[in-house]
PDB file of C-alpha atoms and ligand atoms in Angstrom:
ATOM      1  CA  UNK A   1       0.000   0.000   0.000  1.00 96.00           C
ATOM      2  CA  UNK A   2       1.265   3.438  -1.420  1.00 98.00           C
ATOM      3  CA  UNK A   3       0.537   6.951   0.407  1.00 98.00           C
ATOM      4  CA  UNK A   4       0.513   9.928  -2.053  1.00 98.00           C
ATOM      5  CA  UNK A   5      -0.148  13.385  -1.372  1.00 98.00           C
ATOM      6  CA  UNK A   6      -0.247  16.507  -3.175  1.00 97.00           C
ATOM      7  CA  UNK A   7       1.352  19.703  -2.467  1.00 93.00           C
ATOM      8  CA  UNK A   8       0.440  23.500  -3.444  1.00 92.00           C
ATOM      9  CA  UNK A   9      -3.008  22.158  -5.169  1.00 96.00           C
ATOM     10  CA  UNK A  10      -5.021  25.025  -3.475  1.00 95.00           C
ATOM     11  CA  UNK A  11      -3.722  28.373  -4.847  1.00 89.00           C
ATOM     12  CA  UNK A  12      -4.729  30.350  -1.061  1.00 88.00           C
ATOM     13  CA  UNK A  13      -2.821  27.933   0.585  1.00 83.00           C
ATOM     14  CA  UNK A  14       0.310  27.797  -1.881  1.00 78.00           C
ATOM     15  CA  UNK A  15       0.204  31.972  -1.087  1.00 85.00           C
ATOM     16  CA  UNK A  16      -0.176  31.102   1.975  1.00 85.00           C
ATOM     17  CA  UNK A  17       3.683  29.255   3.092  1.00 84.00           C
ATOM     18  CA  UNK A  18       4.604  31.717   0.450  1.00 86.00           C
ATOM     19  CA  UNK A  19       4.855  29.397  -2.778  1.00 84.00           C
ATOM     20  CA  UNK A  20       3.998  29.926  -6.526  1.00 85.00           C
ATOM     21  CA  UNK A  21       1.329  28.195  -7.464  1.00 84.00           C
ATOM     22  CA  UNK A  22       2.781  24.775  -9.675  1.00 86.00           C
ATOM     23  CA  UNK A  23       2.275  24.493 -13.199  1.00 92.00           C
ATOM     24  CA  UNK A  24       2.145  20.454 -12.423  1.00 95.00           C
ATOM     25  CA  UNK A  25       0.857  18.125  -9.634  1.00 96.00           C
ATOM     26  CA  UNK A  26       3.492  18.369  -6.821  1.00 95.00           C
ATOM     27  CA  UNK A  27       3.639  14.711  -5.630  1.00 97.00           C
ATOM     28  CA  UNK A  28       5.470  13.139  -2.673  1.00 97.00           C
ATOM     29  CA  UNK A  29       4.679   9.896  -0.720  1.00 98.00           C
ATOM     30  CA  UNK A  30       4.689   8.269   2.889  1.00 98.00           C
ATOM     31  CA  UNK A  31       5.326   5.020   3.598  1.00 98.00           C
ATOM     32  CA  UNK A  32       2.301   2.724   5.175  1.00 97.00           C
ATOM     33  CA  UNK A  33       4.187   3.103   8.465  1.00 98.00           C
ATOM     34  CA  UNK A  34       2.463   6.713   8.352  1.00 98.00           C
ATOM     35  CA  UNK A  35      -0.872   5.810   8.699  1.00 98.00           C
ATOM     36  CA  UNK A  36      -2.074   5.937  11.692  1.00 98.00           C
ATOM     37  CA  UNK A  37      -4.439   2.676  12.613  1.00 96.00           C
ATOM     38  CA  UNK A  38      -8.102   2.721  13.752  1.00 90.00           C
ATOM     39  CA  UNK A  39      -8.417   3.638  17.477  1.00 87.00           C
ATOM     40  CA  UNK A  40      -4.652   4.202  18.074  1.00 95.00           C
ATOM     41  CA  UNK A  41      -4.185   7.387  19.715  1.00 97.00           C
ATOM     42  CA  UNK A  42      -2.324   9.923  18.587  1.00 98.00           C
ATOM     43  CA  UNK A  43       0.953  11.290  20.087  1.00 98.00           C
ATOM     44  CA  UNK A  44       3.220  14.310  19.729  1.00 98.00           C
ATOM     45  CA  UNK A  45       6.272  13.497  17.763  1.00 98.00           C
ATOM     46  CA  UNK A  46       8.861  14.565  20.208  1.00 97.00           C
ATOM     47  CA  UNK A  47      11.352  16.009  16.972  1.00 98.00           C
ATOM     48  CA  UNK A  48       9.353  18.764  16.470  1.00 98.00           C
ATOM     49  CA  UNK A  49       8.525  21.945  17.978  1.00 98.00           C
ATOM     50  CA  UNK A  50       6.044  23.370  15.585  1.00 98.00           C
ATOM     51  CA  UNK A  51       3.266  20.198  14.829  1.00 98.00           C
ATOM     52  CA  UNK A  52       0.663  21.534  11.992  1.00 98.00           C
ATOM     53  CA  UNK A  53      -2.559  19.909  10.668  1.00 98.00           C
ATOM     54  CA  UNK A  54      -3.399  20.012   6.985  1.00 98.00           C
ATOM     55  CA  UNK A  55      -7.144  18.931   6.364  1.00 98.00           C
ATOM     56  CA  UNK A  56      -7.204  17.290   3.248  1.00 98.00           C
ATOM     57  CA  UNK A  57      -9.951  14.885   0.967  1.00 98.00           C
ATOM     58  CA  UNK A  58      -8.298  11.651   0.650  1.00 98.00           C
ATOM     59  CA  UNK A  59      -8.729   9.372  -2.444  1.00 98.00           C
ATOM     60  CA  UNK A  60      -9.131   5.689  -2.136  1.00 98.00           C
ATOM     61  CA  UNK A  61      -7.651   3.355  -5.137  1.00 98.00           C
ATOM     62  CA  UNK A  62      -9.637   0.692  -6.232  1.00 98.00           C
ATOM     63  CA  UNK A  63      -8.452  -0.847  -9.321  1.00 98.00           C
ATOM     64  CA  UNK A  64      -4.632  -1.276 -10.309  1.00 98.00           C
ATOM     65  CA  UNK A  65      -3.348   1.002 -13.149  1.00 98.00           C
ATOM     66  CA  UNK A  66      -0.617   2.605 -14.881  1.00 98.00           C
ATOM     67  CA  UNK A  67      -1.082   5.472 -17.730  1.00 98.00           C
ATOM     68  CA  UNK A  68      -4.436   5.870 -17.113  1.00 98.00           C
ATOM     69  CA  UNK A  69      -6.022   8.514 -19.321  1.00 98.00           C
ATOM     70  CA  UNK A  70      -7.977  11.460 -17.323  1.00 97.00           C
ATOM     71  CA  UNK A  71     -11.123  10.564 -18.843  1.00 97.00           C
ATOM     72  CA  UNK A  72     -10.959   6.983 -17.628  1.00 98.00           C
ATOM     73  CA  UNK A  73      -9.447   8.265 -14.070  1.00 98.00           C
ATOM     74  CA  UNK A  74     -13.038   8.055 -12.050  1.00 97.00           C
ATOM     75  CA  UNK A  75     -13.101   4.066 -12.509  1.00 97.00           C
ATOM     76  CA  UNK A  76      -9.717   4.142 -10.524  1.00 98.00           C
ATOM     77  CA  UNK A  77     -11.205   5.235  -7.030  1.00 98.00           C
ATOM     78  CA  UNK A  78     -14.541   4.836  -5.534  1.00 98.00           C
ATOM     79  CA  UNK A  79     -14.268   6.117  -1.708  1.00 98.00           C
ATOM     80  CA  UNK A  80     -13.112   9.792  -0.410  1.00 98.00           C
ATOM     81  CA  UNK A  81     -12.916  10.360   3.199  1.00 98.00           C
ATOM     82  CA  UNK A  82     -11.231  13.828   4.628  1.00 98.00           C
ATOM     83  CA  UNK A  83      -8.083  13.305   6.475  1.00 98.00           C
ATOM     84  CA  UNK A  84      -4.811  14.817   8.203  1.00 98.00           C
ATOM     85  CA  UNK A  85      -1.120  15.198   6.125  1.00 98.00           C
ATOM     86  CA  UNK A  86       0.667  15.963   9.863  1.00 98.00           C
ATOM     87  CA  UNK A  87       3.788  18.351   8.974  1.00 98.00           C
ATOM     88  CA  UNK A  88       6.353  19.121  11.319  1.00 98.00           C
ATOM     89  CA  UNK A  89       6.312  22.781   9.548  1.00 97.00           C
ATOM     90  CA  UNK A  90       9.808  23.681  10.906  1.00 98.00           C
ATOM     91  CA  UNK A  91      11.711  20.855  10.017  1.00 98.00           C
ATOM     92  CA  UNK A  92      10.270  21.340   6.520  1.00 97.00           C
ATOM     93  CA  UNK A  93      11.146  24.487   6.601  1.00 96.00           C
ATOM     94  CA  UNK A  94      14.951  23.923   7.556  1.00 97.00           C
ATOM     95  CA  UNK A  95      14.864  20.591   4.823  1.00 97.00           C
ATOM     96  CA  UNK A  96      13.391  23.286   2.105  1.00 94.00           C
ATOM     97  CA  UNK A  97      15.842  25.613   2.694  1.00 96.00           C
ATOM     98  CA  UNK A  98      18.450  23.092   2.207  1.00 97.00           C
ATOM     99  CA  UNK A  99      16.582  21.738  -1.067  1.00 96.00           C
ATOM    100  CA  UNK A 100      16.478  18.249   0.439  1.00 96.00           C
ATOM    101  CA  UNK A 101      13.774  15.761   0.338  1.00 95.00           C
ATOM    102  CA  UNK A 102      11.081  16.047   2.938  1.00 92.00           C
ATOM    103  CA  UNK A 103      10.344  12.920   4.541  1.00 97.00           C
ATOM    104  CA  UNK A 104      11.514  13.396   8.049  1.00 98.00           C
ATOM    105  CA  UNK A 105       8.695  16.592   7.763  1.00 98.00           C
ATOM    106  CA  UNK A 106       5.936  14.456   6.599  1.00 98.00           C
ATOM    107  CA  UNK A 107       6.612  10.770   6.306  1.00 98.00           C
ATOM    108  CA  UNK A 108       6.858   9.788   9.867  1.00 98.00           C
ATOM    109  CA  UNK A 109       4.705   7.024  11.349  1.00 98.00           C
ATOM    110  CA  UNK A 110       1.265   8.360  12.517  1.00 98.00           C
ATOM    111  CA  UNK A 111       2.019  11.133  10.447  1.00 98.00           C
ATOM    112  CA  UNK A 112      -1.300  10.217   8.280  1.00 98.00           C
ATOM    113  CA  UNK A 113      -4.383  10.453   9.637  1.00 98.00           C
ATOM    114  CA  UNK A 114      -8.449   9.167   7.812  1.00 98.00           C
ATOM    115  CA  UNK A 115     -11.873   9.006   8.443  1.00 98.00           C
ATOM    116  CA  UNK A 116     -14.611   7.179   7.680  1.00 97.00           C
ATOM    117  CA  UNK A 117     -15.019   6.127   4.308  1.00 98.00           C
ATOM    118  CA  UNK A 118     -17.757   7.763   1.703  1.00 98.00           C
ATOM    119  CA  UNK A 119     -18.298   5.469  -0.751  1.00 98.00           C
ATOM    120  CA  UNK A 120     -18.361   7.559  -4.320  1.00 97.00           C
ATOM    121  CA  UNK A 121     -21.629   7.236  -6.443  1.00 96.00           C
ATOM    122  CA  UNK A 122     -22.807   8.374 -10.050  1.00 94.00           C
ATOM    123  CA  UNK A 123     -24.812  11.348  -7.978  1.00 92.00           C
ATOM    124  CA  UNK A 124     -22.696  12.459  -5.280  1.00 92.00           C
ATOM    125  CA  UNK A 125     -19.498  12.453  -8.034  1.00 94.00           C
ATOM    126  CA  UNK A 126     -21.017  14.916  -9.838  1.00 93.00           C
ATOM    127  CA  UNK A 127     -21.406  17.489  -6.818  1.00 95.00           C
ATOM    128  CA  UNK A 128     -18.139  19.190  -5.326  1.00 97.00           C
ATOM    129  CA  UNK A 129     -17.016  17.811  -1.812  1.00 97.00           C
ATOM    130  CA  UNK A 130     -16.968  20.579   0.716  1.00 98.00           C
ATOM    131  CA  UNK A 131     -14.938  19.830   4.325  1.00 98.00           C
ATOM    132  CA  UNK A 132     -13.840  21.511   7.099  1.00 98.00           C
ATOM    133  CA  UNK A 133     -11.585  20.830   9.964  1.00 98.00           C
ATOM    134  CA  UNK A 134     -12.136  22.397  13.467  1.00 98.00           C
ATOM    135  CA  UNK A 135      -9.570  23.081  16.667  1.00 98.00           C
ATOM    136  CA  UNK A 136     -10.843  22.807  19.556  1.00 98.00           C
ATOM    137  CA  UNK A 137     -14.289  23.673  18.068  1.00 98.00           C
ATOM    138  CA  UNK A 138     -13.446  26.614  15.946  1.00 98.00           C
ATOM    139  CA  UNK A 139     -13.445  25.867  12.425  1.00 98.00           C
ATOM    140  CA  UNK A 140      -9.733  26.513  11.144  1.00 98.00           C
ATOM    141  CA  UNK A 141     -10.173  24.909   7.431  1.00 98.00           C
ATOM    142  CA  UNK A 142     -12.411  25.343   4.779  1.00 97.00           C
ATOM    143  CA  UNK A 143     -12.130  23.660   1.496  1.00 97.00           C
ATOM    144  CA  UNK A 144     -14.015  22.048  -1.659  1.00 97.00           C
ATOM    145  CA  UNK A 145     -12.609  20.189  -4.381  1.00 97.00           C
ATOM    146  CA  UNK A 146     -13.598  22.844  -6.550  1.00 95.00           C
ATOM    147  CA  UNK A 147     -10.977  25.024  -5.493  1.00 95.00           C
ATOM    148  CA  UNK A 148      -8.710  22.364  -6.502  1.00 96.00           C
ATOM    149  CA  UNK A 149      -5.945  23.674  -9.003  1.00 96.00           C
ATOM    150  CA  UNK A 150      -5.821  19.904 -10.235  1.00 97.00           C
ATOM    151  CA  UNK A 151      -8.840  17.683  -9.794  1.00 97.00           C
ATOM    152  CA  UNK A 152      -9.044  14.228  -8.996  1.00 98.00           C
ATOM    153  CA  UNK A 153      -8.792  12.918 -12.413  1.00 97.00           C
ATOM    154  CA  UNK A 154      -6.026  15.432 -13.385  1.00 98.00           C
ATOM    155  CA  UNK A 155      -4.021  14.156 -10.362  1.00 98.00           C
ATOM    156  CA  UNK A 156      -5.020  10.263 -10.985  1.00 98.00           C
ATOM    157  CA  UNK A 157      -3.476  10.208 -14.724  1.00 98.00           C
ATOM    158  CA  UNK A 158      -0.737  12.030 -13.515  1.00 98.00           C
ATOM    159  CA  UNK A 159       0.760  10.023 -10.548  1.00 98.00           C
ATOM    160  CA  UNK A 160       0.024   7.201 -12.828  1.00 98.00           C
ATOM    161  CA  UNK A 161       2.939   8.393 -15.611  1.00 98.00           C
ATOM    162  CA  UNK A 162       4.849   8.016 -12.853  1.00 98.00           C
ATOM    163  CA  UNK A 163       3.730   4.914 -10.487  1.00 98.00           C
ATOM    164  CA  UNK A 164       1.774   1.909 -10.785  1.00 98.00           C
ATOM    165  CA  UNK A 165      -1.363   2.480  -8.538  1.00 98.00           C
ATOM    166  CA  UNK A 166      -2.318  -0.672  -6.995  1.00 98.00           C
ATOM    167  CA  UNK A 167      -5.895  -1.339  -4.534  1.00 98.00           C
ATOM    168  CA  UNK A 168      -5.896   0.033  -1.413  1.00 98.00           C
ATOM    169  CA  UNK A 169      -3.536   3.337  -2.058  1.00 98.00           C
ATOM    170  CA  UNK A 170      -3.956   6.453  -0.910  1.00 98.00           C
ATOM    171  CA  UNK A 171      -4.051  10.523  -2.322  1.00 98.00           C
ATOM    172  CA  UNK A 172      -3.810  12.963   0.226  1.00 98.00           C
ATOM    173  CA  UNK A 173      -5.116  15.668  -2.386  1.00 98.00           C
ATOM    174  CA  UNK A 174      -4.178  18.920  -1.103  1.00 97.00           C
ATOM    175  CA  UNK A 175      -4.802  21.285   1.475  1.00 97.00           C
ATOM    176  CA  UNK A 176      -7.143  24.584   1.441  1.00 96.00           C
ATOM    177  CA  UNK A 177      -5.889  27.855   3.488  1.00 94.00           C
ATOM    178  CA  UNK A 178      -5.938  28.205   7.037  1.00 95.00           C
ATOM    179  CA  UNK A 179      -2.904  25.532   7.938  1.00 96.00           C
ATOM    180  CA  UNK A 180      -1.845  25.646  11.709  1.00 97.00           C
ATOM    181  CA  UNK A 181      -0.278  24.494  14.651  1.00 97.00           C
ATOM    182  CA  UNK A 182      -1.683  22.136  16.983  1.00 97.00           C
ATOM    183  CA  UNK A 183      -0.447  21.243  20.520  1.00 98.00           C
ATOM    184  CA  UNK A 184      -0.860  18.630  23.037  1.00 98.00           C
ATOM    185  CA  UNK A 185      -4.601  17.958  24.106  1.00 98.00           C
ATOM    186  CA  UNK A 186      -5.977  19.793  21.199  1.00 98.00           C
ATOM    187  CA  UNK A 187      -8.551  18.313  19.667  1.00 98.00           C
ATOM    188  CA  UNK A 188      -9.210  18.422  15.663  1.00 98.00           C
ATOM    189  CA  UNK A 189     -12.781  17.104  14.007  1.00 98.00           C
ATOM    190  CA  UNK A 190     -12.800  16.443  10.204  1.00 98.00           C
ATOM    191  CA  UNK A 191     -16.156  17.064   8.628  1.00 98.00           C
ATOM    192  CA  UNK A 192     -17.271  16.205   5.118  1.00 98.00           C
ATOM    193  CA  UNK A 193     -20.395  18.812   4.804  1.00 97.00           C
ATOM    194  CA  UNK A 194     -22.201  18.791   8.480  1.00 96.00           C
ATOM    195  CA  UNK A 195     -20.832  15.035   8.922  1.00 98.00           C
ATOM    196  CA  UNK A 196     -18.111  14.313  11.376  1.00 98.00           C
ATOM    197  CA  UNK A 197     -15.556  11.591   9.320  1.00 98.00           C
ATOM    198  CA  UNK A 198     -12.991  11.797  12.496  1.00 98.00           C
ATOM    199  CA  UNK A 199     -12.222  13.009  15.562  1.00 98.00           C
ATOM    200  CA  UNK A 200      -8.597  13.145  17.149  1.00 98.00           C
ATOM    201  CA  UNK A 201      -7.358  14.155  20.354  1.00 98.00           C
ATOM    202  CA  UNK A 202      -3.427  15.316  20.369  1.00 98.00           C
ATOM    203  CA  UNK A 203      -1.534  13.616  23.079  1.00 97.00           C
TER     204      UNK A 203
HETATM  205 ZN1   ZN B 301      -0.701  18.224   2.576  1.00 77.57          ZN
END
């Protein structure tokens, strides 16, 4: 099992950490390691000092591929959920100033958190999936895949030039505006419209 994400695919949030918006899909992975099981809490990485959420919709894979044209991309994944891409923001931002990979910023175990699973259907495919992420019960993130500089499809055909996509992977698609820290005992709820997909208490 593969873990993609996608950076800069919201152009408020590129401005936002100060980056031009990409002319194509900026991919990077995590190991399985990352994800974070069912019911495991959630602790602190004790390497960083600045901890941030990213609320993100999350792709599920469900058919193996490789090439795969953007009109044929939908048949590839059939279940969204909204999740966390954990960042430990200032060791990116030492590892980006170096120009050197960023793994030990976002690859770490736990570092990848989902919901529930929304199983995608003719119908709700063909309306925009809105989400939000709230701190301690203030809503920090809003986002829809509208605002998406590359949509699902886009970013399906494209990570497929590049990798096989096998059943069961994962695409972290981006993250909206409104990225922050997070601290011990703060809690963060994930909602897909007014439906709560998780909950997570920091420890
Ligand atoms: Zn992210």
């Amino acid at each position: 099992m593969k873990i993609f994400c996608v950076g800069r695919n919201y152009a408020d949030h590129a401005k936002e950490l100060g980056n031009a918006v990409p002319e194509e899909p900026v991919i990077f992975m995590k190991p399985k390691t990352a994800l974070l099981q069912a019911n495991s809490p959630f602790y602190y990485p004790e390497f960083t000092n600045e901890l941030h959420y990213e609320a993100e919709i999350v792709l599920r894979i469900a058919k193996n591929g490789r090439y795969i044209h953007p009109d044929q991309a939908e048949k590839y994944f059939d279940a969204f959920t909204i999740g966390i891409d954990f960042t430990a923001r200032d060791i990116q931002a030492e590892l980006k100033k170096k120009g050197l990979p960023w793994e030990k910023a976002k690859a770490w175990d736990n570092s990848a958190i989902v919901g529930k699973w929304v199983p995608l259907t003719p119908e709700n495919r063909k309306t925009p999936i809105t989400f939000s992420l709230q701190k301690n019960r203030e809503t920090v993130q809003n986002g829809s895949s509208e605002q998406m500089i590359f949509s699902f499809n886009t970013l399906v055909a494209h990570i497929s030039q590049y990798f096989s996509l096998n059943i069961g992977d994962l695409i972290y698609t981006g993250t909206p505006a409104g990225v922050g820290e997070c601290v011990t005992n703060d809690l963060l709820e994930g909602f897909y419209e007014k439906e709560k997909m998780f909950s997570l208490e920091i420890k």
